[in-house]
Tab-separated table of C-alpha atoms and ligand atoms in Angstrom:
chain	number	residue	atom	x	y	z
A	561	MET	CA	-5.608	-110.794	-94.626
A	562	SER	CA	-9.367	-110.152	-95.824
A	563	ALA	CA	-12.125	-109.339	-94.359
A	564	VAL	CA	-13.875	-112.832	-95.842
A	565	PRO	CA	-12.857	-115.829	-94.352
A	566	GLN	CA	-11.555	-118.440	-96.710
A	567	ALA	CA	-13.181	-121.597	-97.366
A	568	SER	CA	-10.807	-123.570	-95.047
A	569	GLN	CA	-10.983	-120.385	-92.659
A	570	LYS	CA	-14.799	-121.007	-92.300
A	571	SER	CA	-14.713	-124.922	-92.454
A	572	GLY	CA	-11.944	-124.635	-89.918
A	573	ARG	CA	-14.605	-122.448	-87.335
A	574	VAL	CA	-16.670	-124.624	-87.693
A	575	ASP	CA	-14.787	-127.260	-86.947
A	576	LEU	CA	-13.322	-125.848	-84.130
A	577	TYR	CA	-16.726	-124.457	-82.803
A	578	ARG	CA	-18.407	-128.084	-82.626
A	579	ARG	CA	-15.466	-129.505	-80.728
A	580	MET	CA	-15.297	-126.424	-78.333
A	581	ASP	CA	-19.707	-126.668	-77.400
A	582	LYS	CA	-18.357	-129.724	-75.991
A	583	HIS	CA	-16.660	-127.816	-73.224
A	584	HIS	CA	-19.195	-125.362	-72.846
A	585	LEU	CA	-17.087	-122.958	-75.067
A	586	ALA	CA	-18.730	-120.570	-77.368
A	587	PRO	CA	-16.552	-117.665	-80.127
A	588	LEU	CA	-17.514	-114.404	-78.659
A	589	TRP	CA	-16.658	-112.654	-82.348
A	590	GLU	CA	-20.122	-114.372	-83.670
A	591	VAL	CA	-22.242	-112.636	-81.399
A	592	LEU	CA	-19.637	-109.499	-79.952
A	593	HIS	CA	-22.629	-106.706	-82.285
A	594	ALA	CA	-25.497	-108.113	-80.685
A	595	LEU	CA	-24.025	-108.113	-77.349
A	596	VAL	CA	-22.795	-104.571	-77.243
A	597	PRO	CA	-25.785	-102.919	-79.732
A	598	THR	CA	-24.811	-99.566	-80.809
A	599	LYS	CA	-28.170	-98.630	-79.254
A	600	PRO	CA	-31.242	-100.156	-77.759
A	601	GLN	CA	-31.917	-103.669	-79.224
A	602	THR	CA	-35.322	-105.463	-77.681
A	603	PRO	CA	-37.797	-108.050	-78.418
A	604	CYS	CA	-40.089	-105.533	-76.673
A	605	VAL	CA	-42.682	-104.027	-79.180
A	606	PRO	CA	-45.556	-100.995	-78.465
A	607	ALA	CA	-48.919	-102.223	-77.854
A	608	LEU	CA	-51.950	-101.532	-76.419
A	609	TRP	CA	-54.775	-103.365	-74.583
A	610	LYS	CA	-58.233	-101.979	-75.652
A	611	TYR	CA	-59.847	-102.756	-72.437
A	612	ARG	CA	-63.310	-103.140	-73.884
A	613	ASP	CA	-61.573	-106.120	-75.269
A	614	VAL	CA	-59.977	-107.530	-72.369
A	615	ARG	CA	-62.758	-107.223	-70.091
A	616	PRO	CA	-64.315	-109.443	-71.001
A	617	TYR	CA	-61.828	-112.751	-70.326
A	618	VAL	CA	-61.324	-110.928	-67.247
A	619	MET	CA	-64.594	-111.374	-66.131
A	620	GLU	CA	-65.360	-115.127	-67.269
A	621	SER	CA	-62.090	-115.953	-65.386
A	622	GLY	CA	-64.079	-114.684	-62.679
A	623	ALA	CA	-66.721	-117.397	-63.211
A	624	LEU	CA	-64.224	-120.100	-64.057
A	625	ILE	CA	-61.578	-120.208	-60.903
A	626	THR	CA	-62.171	-118.003	-57.076
A	627	ALA	CA	-59.225	-115.715	-56.103
A	628	ARG	CA	-58.335	-118.062	-53.112
A	629	GLU	CA	-58.304	-121.132	-55.458
A	630	ALA	CA	-55.436	-118.914	-58.344
A	631	VAL	CA	-54.153	-117.078	-55.104
A	632	ARG	CA	-54.471	-114.079	-57.700
A	633	ARG	CA	-56.890	-114.081	-60.566
A	634	VAL	CA	-54.722	-111.780	-62.764
A	635	LEU	CA	-54.578	-111.042	-66.993
A	636	ILE	CA	-51.101	-111.345	-67.472
A	637	LEU	CA	-50.362	-108.174	-70.358
A	638	GLU	CA	-47.991	-110.549	-72.231
A	639	ASN	CA	-45.689	-107.938	-74.686
A	640	PRO	CA	-46.509	-109.373	-78.207
A	641	GLY	CA	-42.890	-109.470	-78.699
A	642	MET	CA	-41.552	-111.497	-75.519
A	643	ARG	CA	-45.024	-114.364	-75.403
A	644	GLY	CA	-44.679	-117.063	-73.237
A	645	LYS	CA	-42.440	-114.693	-70.409
A	646	SER	CA	-44.801	-113.088	-68.542
A	647	CYS	CA	-43.756	-109.707	-69.027
A	648	ILE	CA	-45.071	-106.778	-71.030
A	649	THR	CA	-41.301	-105.062	-71.073
A	650	ASN	CA	-37.330	-106.827	-70.554
A	651	SER	CA	-38.699	-105.543	-66.730
A	652	LEU	CA	-41.439	-105.943	-66.180
A	653	TYR	CA	-44.578	-108.019	-65.299
A	654	CYS	CA	-47.856	-106.595	-65.691
A	655	GLY	CA	-51.524	-108.205	-65.321
A	656	LEU	CA	-55.261	-107.050	-64.422
A	657	GLN	CA	-56.391	-108.420	-61.285
A	658	LEU	CA	-59.888	-109.046	-60.485
A	659	ILE	CA	-61.007	-109.782	-57.195
A	660	LEU	CA	-65.221	-110.195	-57.061
A	661	PRO	CA	-67.391	-109.289	-54.142
A	662	GLY	CA	-67.241	-111.300	-51.208
A	663	GLU	CA	-63.759	-112.673	-52.422
A	664	ILE	CA	-60.983	-112.720	-50.506
A	665	ALA	CA	-56.438	-113.140	-52.248
A	666	PRO	CA	-54.962	-114.403	-49.441
A	667	SER	CA	-52.059	-113.135	-47.720
A	668	HIS	CA	-48.315	-113.967	-48.904
A	669	ARG	CA	-45.552	-111.634	-49.204
A	670	HIS	CA	-41.759	-112.317	-51.763
A	671	THR	CA	-39.302	-109.660	-52.575
A	672	GLN	CA	-40.796	-108.825	-55.538
A	673	SER	CA	-42.017	-105.063	-55.164
A	674	ALA	CA	-45.689	-104.297	-56.571
A	675	LEU	CA	-47.861	-101.587	-57.418
A	676	ARG	CA	-51.130	-101.073	-58.046
A	677	PHE	CA	-53.650	-99.037	-60.357
A	678	ILE	CA	-57.039	-99.689	-59.805
A	679	VAL	CA	-58.903	-99.474	-62.765
A	680	GLU	CA	-62.280	-100.355	-62.335
A	681	GLY	CA	-64.708	-100.367	-58.976
A	682	SER	CA	-64.713	-99.510	-55.796
A	683	GLY	CA	-64.943	-101.082	-52.230
A	684	SER	CA	-61.950	-103.384	-52.466
A	685	TYR	CA	-59.337	-103.226	-49.996
A	686	THR	CA	-55.278	-104.473	-50.026
A	687	ALA	CA	-53.634	-104.565	-46.594
A	688	VAL	CA	-50.307	-104.128	-45.645
A	689	ASP	CA	-48.534	-104.795	-42.849
A	690	GLY	CA	-51.319	-105.131	-41.297
A	691	GLU	CA	-53.463	-101.770	-42.458
A	692	ARG	CA	-55.852	-102.282	-45.101
A	693	THR	CA	-56.365	-99.463	-47.931
A	694	THR	CA	-59.807	-99.384	-49.615
A	695	MET	CA	-59.678	-98.661	-53.171
A	696	HIS	CA	-61.675	-95.665	-55.349
A	697	PRO	CA	-60.385	-96.057	-59.511
A	698	GLY	CA	-57.292	-94.274	-60.491
A	699	ASP	CA	-55.291	-94.597	-56.832
A	700	PHE	CA	-52.061	-95.907	-57.088
A	701	ILE	CA	-51.154	-98.225	-53.825
A	702	ILE	CA	-47.356	-100.108	-53.341
A	703	THR	CA	-46.730	-103.252	-52.122
A	704	PRO	CA	-43.350	-103.021	-51.414
A	705	SER	CA	-40.737	-106.394	-51.517
A	706	TRP	CA	-41.201	-108.579	-47.888
A	707	THR	CA	-44.184	-106.857	-46.967
A	708	TRP	CA	-47.263	-109.451	-46.517
A	709	HIS	CA	-50.566	-108.656	-48.620
A	710	ASP	CA	-53.675	-109.855	-48.669
A	711	HIS	CA	-56.328	-108.247	-51.043
A	712	GLY	CA	-60.332	-108.507	-50.542
A	713	ASN	CA	-63.612	-107.060	-50.891
A	714	PRO	CA	-66.564	-106.468	-49.025
A	715	GLY	CA	-67.894	-104.623	-51.514
A	716	ASN	CA	-70.609	-105.080	-53.827
A	717	GLU	CA	-68.600	-104.117	-57.713
A	718	PRO	CA	-66.131	-106.499	-59.408
A	719	VAL	CA	-62.880	-104.376	-58.443
A	720	VAL	CA	-60.148	-104.818	-60.824
A	721	TRP	CA	-56.277	-103.207	-61.142
A	722	MET	CA	-53.252	-103.204	-62.833
A	723	ASP	CA	-50.325	-104.691	-61.241
A	724	GLY	CA	-46.933	-103.730	-61.937
A	725	LEU	CA	-44.306	-105.781	-60.446
A	726	ASP	CA	-40.559	-106.028	-60.255
A	727	ILE	CA	-40.698	-109.573	-61.184
A	728	GLN	CA	-37.474	-109.519	-64.997
A	729	ILE	CA	-35.548	-107.544	-62.805
A	730	LEU	CA	-35.873	-109.833	-59.720
A	731	GLN	CA	-35.216	-112.569	-61.861
A	732	LEU	CA	-31.151	-111.428	-63.058
A	733	PHE	CA	-30.065	-111.011	-59.927
A	734	GLY	CA	-31.587	-114.152	-58.970
A	735	ALA	CA	-32.369	-112.432	-55.942
A	736	GLN	CA	-36.315	-114.402	-55.272
A	737	PHE	CA	-38.193	-115.428	-52.390
A	738	SER	CA	-41.387	-115.725	-51.604
A	739	GLU	CA	-43.712	-117.378	-48.218
A	740	ASN	CA	-46.972	-117.198	-47.143
A	741	TYR	CA	-48.866	-116.066	-44.175
A	742	ALA	CA	-50.248	-118.392	-41.628
A	743	GLU	CA	-53.292	-117.535	-42.153
A	744	GLU	CA	-55.106	-116.663	-44.945
A	745	VAL	CA	-56.342	-112.830	-44.167
A	746	GLN	CA	-53.308	-110.905	-42.097
A	747	PRO	CA	-55.019	-109.409	-38.647
A	748	VAL	CA	-55.588	-105.661	-38.877
A	749	SER	CA	-53.357	-104.171	-36.547
A	750	LYS	CA	-53.999	-100.480	-37.408
A	751	PRO	CA	-56.760	-97.194	-38.354
A	752	GLU	CA	-57.215	-97.041	-42.655
A	753	GLY	CA	-54.924	-94.343	-43.468
A	754	ASP	CA	-52.897	-94.547	-40.166
A	755	SER	CA	-49.766	-94.795	-42.633
A	756	TYR	CA	-51.719	-91.599	-44.727
A	757	ASN	CA	-52.163	-89.539	-41.563
A	758	ARG	CA	-48.300	-90.038	-40.844
A	759	TYR	CA	-46.396	-89.253	-43.455
A	760	GLY	CA	-48.899	-87.986	-46.412
A	761	HIS	CA	-49.306	-84.169	-45.047
A	762	ASN	CA	-45.426	-82.617	-44.549
A	763	LEU	CA	-45.136	-84.137	-41.153
A	764	ALA	CA	-43.595	-87.157	-40.041
A	765	PRO	CA	-43.388	-88.860	-36.462
A	766	LEU	CA	-40.816	-87.268	-34.350
A	767	ASP	CA	-38.399	-90.589	-33.404
A	768	TYR	CA	-39.063	-91.680	-37.390
A	769	THR	CA	-35.732	-92.866	-38.939
A	770	PRO	CA	-36.306	-94.379	-42.715
A	771	SER	CA	-36.302	-97.895	-42.465
A	772	GLY	CA	-36.702	-99.202	-46.030
A	773	LYS	CA	-36.037	-97.567	-49.662
A	774	THR	CA	-39.788	-98.000	-49.967
A	775	SER	CA	-42.609	-95.311	-49.025
A	776	PRO	CA	-44.223	-95.651	-45.666
A	777	ILE	CA	-47.028	-94.707	-47.615
A	778	PHE	CA	-49.613	-97.432	-49.213
A	779	SER	CA	-51.603	-95.373	-51.082
A	780	TYR	CA	-51.573	-92.211	-53.483
A	781	PRO	CA	-55.870	-91.359	-53.254
A	782	TYR	CA	-56.861	-90.086	-57.503
A	783	ALA	CA	-58.248	-86.864	-55.260
A	784	LYS	CA	-55.351	-85.767	-54.509
A	785	SER	CA	-53.735	-85.952	-57.579
A	786	ARG	CA	-56.473	-84.806	-60.093
A	787	GLU	CA	-56.123	-82.135	-58.469
A	788	THR	CA	-52.557	-81.442	-58.675
A	789	LEU	CA	-53.030	-81.660	-61.387
A	790	ALA	CA	-55.619	-79.677	-62.504
A	791	THR	CA	-54.358	-76.707	-60.526
A	792	LEU	CA	-51.398	-76.941	-62.321
A	793	SER	CA	-52.840	-76.450	-64.996
A	794	ARG	CA	-54.193	-72.861	-64.644
A	795	SER	CA	-51.176	-71.749	-63.768
A	796	GLU	CA	-48.333	-73.265	-65.874
A	797	ASP	CA	-47.961	-73.542	-69.669
A	798	PRO	CA	-48.130	-77.608	-70.124
A	799	ASP	CA	-44.613	-79.198	-71.228
A	800	PRO	CA	-44.568	-79.638	-75.168
A	801	CYS	CA	-43.236	-83.464	-74.201
A	802	HIS	CA	-45.647	-84.582	-71.207
A	803	GLY	CA	-47.991	-82.003	-69.826
A	804	TRP	CA	-48.468	-82.027	-67.056
A	805	LYS	CA	-46.612	-84.567	-65.470
A	806	MET	CA	-45.774	-85.222	-61.730
A	807	GLN	CA	-43.937	-88.255	-60.483
A	808	PHE	CA	-45.448	-90.725	-56.999
A	809	ILE	CA	-42.453	-89.749	-54.813
A	810	ASN	CA	-41.738	-91.139	-51.070
A	811	PRO	CA	-42.372	-87.790	-49.008
A	812	LEU	CA	-39.686	-89.435	-47.050
A	813	THR	CA	-36.773	-89.425	-48.993
A	814	GLY	CA	-38.293	-87.170	-51.966
A	815	GLY	CA	-36.939	-89.767	-54.243
A	816	TYR	CA	-39.164	-92.987	-56.001
A	817	ALA	CA	-41.936	-94.560	-54.216
A	818	MET	CA	-39.792	-98.060	-54.465
A	819	PRO	CA	-36.513	-99.130	-55.380
A	820	THR	CA	-37.146	-100.526	-58.618
A	821	ILE	CA	-40.235	-98.449	-60.375
A	822	ALA	CA	-40.661	-95.299	-60.886
A	823	SER	CA	-44.486	-94.068	-61.236
A	824	PHE	CA	-46.316	-90.685	-62.613
A	825	ILE	CA	-48.885	-89.052	-63.624
A	826	GLN	CA	-49.703	-85.885	-66.089
A	827	LEU	CA	-52.503	-84.379	-67.713
A	828	LEU	CA	-52.979	-83.706	-71.356
A	829	PRO	CA	-53.980	-80.595	-72.465
A	830	LYS	CA	-57.264	-80.875	-75.237
A	831	ASP	CA	-55.839	-80.382	-78.804
A	832	PHE	CA	-52.805	-80.978	-77.734
A	833	ARG	CA	-50.044	-82.316	-79.805
A	834	SER	CA	-47.097	-83.483	-78.779
A	835	SER	CA	-43.434	-83.565	-78.657
A	836	ALA	CA	-41.344	-86.998	-79.494
A	837	TYR	CA	-39.992	-88.468	-76.593
A	838	ARG	CA	-37.748	-91.108	-75.883
A	839	SER	CA	-35.722	-92.812	-72.771
A	840	THR	CA	-34.612	-95.971	-72.225
A	841	ASP	CA	-36.664	-96.544	-69.336
A	842	GLY	CA	-39.509	-98.918	-70.846
A	843	THR	CA	-42.827	-97.804	-69.908
A	844	ILE	CA	-46.687	-98.938	-69.533
A	845	TRP	CA	-49.280	-96.648	-69.661
A	846	SER	CA	-53.365	-96.888	-67.949
A	847	VAL	CA	-55.226	-94.484	-69.276
A	848	VAL	CA	-57.508	-92.843	-66.330
A	849	GLU	CA	-59.832	-90.283	-68.179
A	850	GLY	CA	-60.363	-88.755	-71.934
A	851	ARG	CA	-59.544	-89.960	-75.585
A	852	GLY	CA	-56.575	-89.370	-77.992
A	853	THR	CA	-53.879	-90.806	-79.688
A	854	VAL	CA	-50.755	-92.013	-78.707
A	855	LYS	CA	-47.554	-92.658	-81.520
A	856	ILE	CA	-44.444	-94.858	-79.878
A	857	GLY	CA	-41.790	-95.411	-82.838
A	858	ALA	CA	-44.091	-96.150	-86.237
A	859	GLU	CA	-46.574	-97.352	-84.203
A	860	THR	CA	-50.069	-95.796	-83.659
A	861	HIS	CA	-52.728	-96.518	-81.650
A	862	ALA	CA	-56.051	-94.645	-80.715
A	863	PHE	CA	-56.677	-94.470	-76.370
A	864	GLU	CA	-59.182	-93.549	-74.124
A	865	PRO	CA	-60.049	-94.506	-70.570
A	866	ARG	CA	-58.673	-97.940	-68.887
A	867	ASP	CA	-57.195	-98.606	-71.770
A	868	THR	CA	-53.538	-100.045	-71.498
A	869	PHE	CA	-50.104	-99.885	-73.689
A	870	VAL	CA	-46.949	-99.943	-73.817
A	871	ALA	CA	-43.841	-98.108	-75.407
A	872	PRO	CA	-40.560	-100.451	-75.383
A	873	PRO	CA	-37.168	-98.858	-74.307
A	874	TRP	CA	-35.835	-96.389	-76.688
A	875	ASN	CA	-38.929	-95.505	-78.899
A	876	PRO	CA	-40.227	-92.133	-79.566
A	877	VAL	CA	-43.586	-91.287	-77.989
A	878	ARG	CA	-45.777	-89.348	-79.274
A	879	PHE	CA	-49.376	-88.191	-77.684
A	880	GLU	CA	-52.625	-86.240	-79.580
A	881	THR	CA	-55.618	-85.401	-78.271
A	882	ALA	CA	-58.894	-83.382	-79.770
A	883	GLY	CA	-61.698	-81.743	-78.258
A	884	GLU	CA	-60.956	-83.407	-74.657
A	885	GLU	CA	-58.507	-83.665	-72.121
A	886	ALA	CA	-56.468	-86.659	-70.520
A	887	VAL	CA	-55.661	-88.125	-67.831
A	888	LEU	CA	-52.523	-91.129	-67.916
A	889	PHE	CA	-51.221	-92.940	-64.628
A	890	SER	CA	-47.197	-94.694	-66.807
A	891	PHE	CA	-44.348	-96.844	-64.767
A	892	SER	CA	-41.172	-98.191	-65.286
A	893	ASP	CA	-37.940	-99.299	-64.420
A	894	ARG	CA	-36.438	-95.652	-63.551
A	895	PRO	CA	-34.881	-95.869	-60.411
A	896	ALA	CA	-33.322	-99.103	-61.208
A	897	GLN	CA	-31.554	-97.792	-64.125
A	898	VAL	CA	-31.155	-94.506	-62.625
A	899	ALA	CA	-29.216	-95.629	-59.265
A	900	LEU	CA	-27.251	-98.043	-61.744
A	901	GLY	CA	-25.807	-94.784	-64.192
A	902	LEU	CA	-28.127	-96.132	-66.720
A	903	TRP	CA	-30.981	-93.896	-68.113
A	904	ARG	CA	-31.001	-91.254	-70.788
A	905	GLU	CA	-33.533	-89.452	-72.501
A	906	GLN	CA	-33.708	-87.894	-75.221
A	907	ARG	CA	-36.437	-84.997	-76.473
A	908	GLY	CA	-37.987	-84.238	-79.971
B	1094	1HN	C1	-48.394	-111.043	-56.997
B	1094	1HN	O1	-48.221	-111.414	-55.163
B	1094	1HN	C2	-49.747	-109.837	-56.212
B	1094	1HN	O2	-49.979	-109.667	-54.453
B	1094	1HN	C3	-50.065	-109.789	-58.119
B	1094	1HN	O3	-51.496	-108.794	-56.312
B	1094	1HN	C4	-49.496	-109.741	-59.745
B	1094	1HN	C5	-47.410	-110.975	-60.417
B	1094	1HN	C6	-46.539	-112.426	-60.389
B	1094	1HN	C7	-46.218	-112.584	-58.894
B	1094	1HN	C8	-46.862	-112.454	-57.569
B	1094	1HN	C9	-50.968	-109.719	-55.352
B	1094	1HN	C10	-47.996	-111.023	-59.108
B	1094	1HN	C11	-48.053	-111.719	-58.311
């Protein structure tokens, strides 16, 4: 039989599709190639948001809606290839949240896990399960699934942070739940720094047994991660793909800080040209220090501090710096892929 259908076969097939369509049936053979591509296929495209361009809109929103009314005053960084879907990659949501002096963002909880990476300003806090953590630029803060959380800014400057959530993963599974706290602000029941003091120094309470899948530390201060990178850079050569790159962990398991989202911090040396690297976890970066360029797939973007950029799954990424070091924070859905046995990477 020839591979090309005869005209009578073609019209017979169209007629079959039309009749079975009423019964919610569809022919696999028309879509099989798209369903199981030979390599990752995604509408997600490379993109970079210059903070210089985005900031005026963030601040303008601050004049037009309060954090209380908005519940969360956030501008979503929407992937240009997936507009209207509130996502930056297939699996992850990312936005820039603003909280002005004197404002509060009311307490709620949801099954989505969240991370905060502080981009601009100091003096606001996020409260998780009765403990407030003051935010400083470069701090990495987590909100575990189903924990009460609210934010406030008792300071005197606007604070902007990047939010990363596993919204689309929960959507995929249909496992989303949320509820509001009875009060706007949850009571403070622990002193600031309590979780870091208990779990952040290679110690744990005598009777401690891990109770969940998320790190017991809510805040990973930038001062500590920056110092680690600086010390590493003095004692060993950079990785050709990543520079000096570390992952944020749950200190009690050695695993990822959250079950669905992994976070990383890396230092690129000055005058660095990285080797190409790709992995199946589409990744979002926030620039903390330094300038450079990043080539993602076929696109090259210049970056500077506070910019955000995204590499879709399996797109080769290359970094270049000239004359200055750069520090980059990043996050991806790697733990979910690893847990399901799906994660792949390729160097060079
Ligand atoms: C959320 O709860 C926060 O708690 C931020 O700050 C962004 C985006 C979608 C759904 C819930 C927050 C969010 C969010």
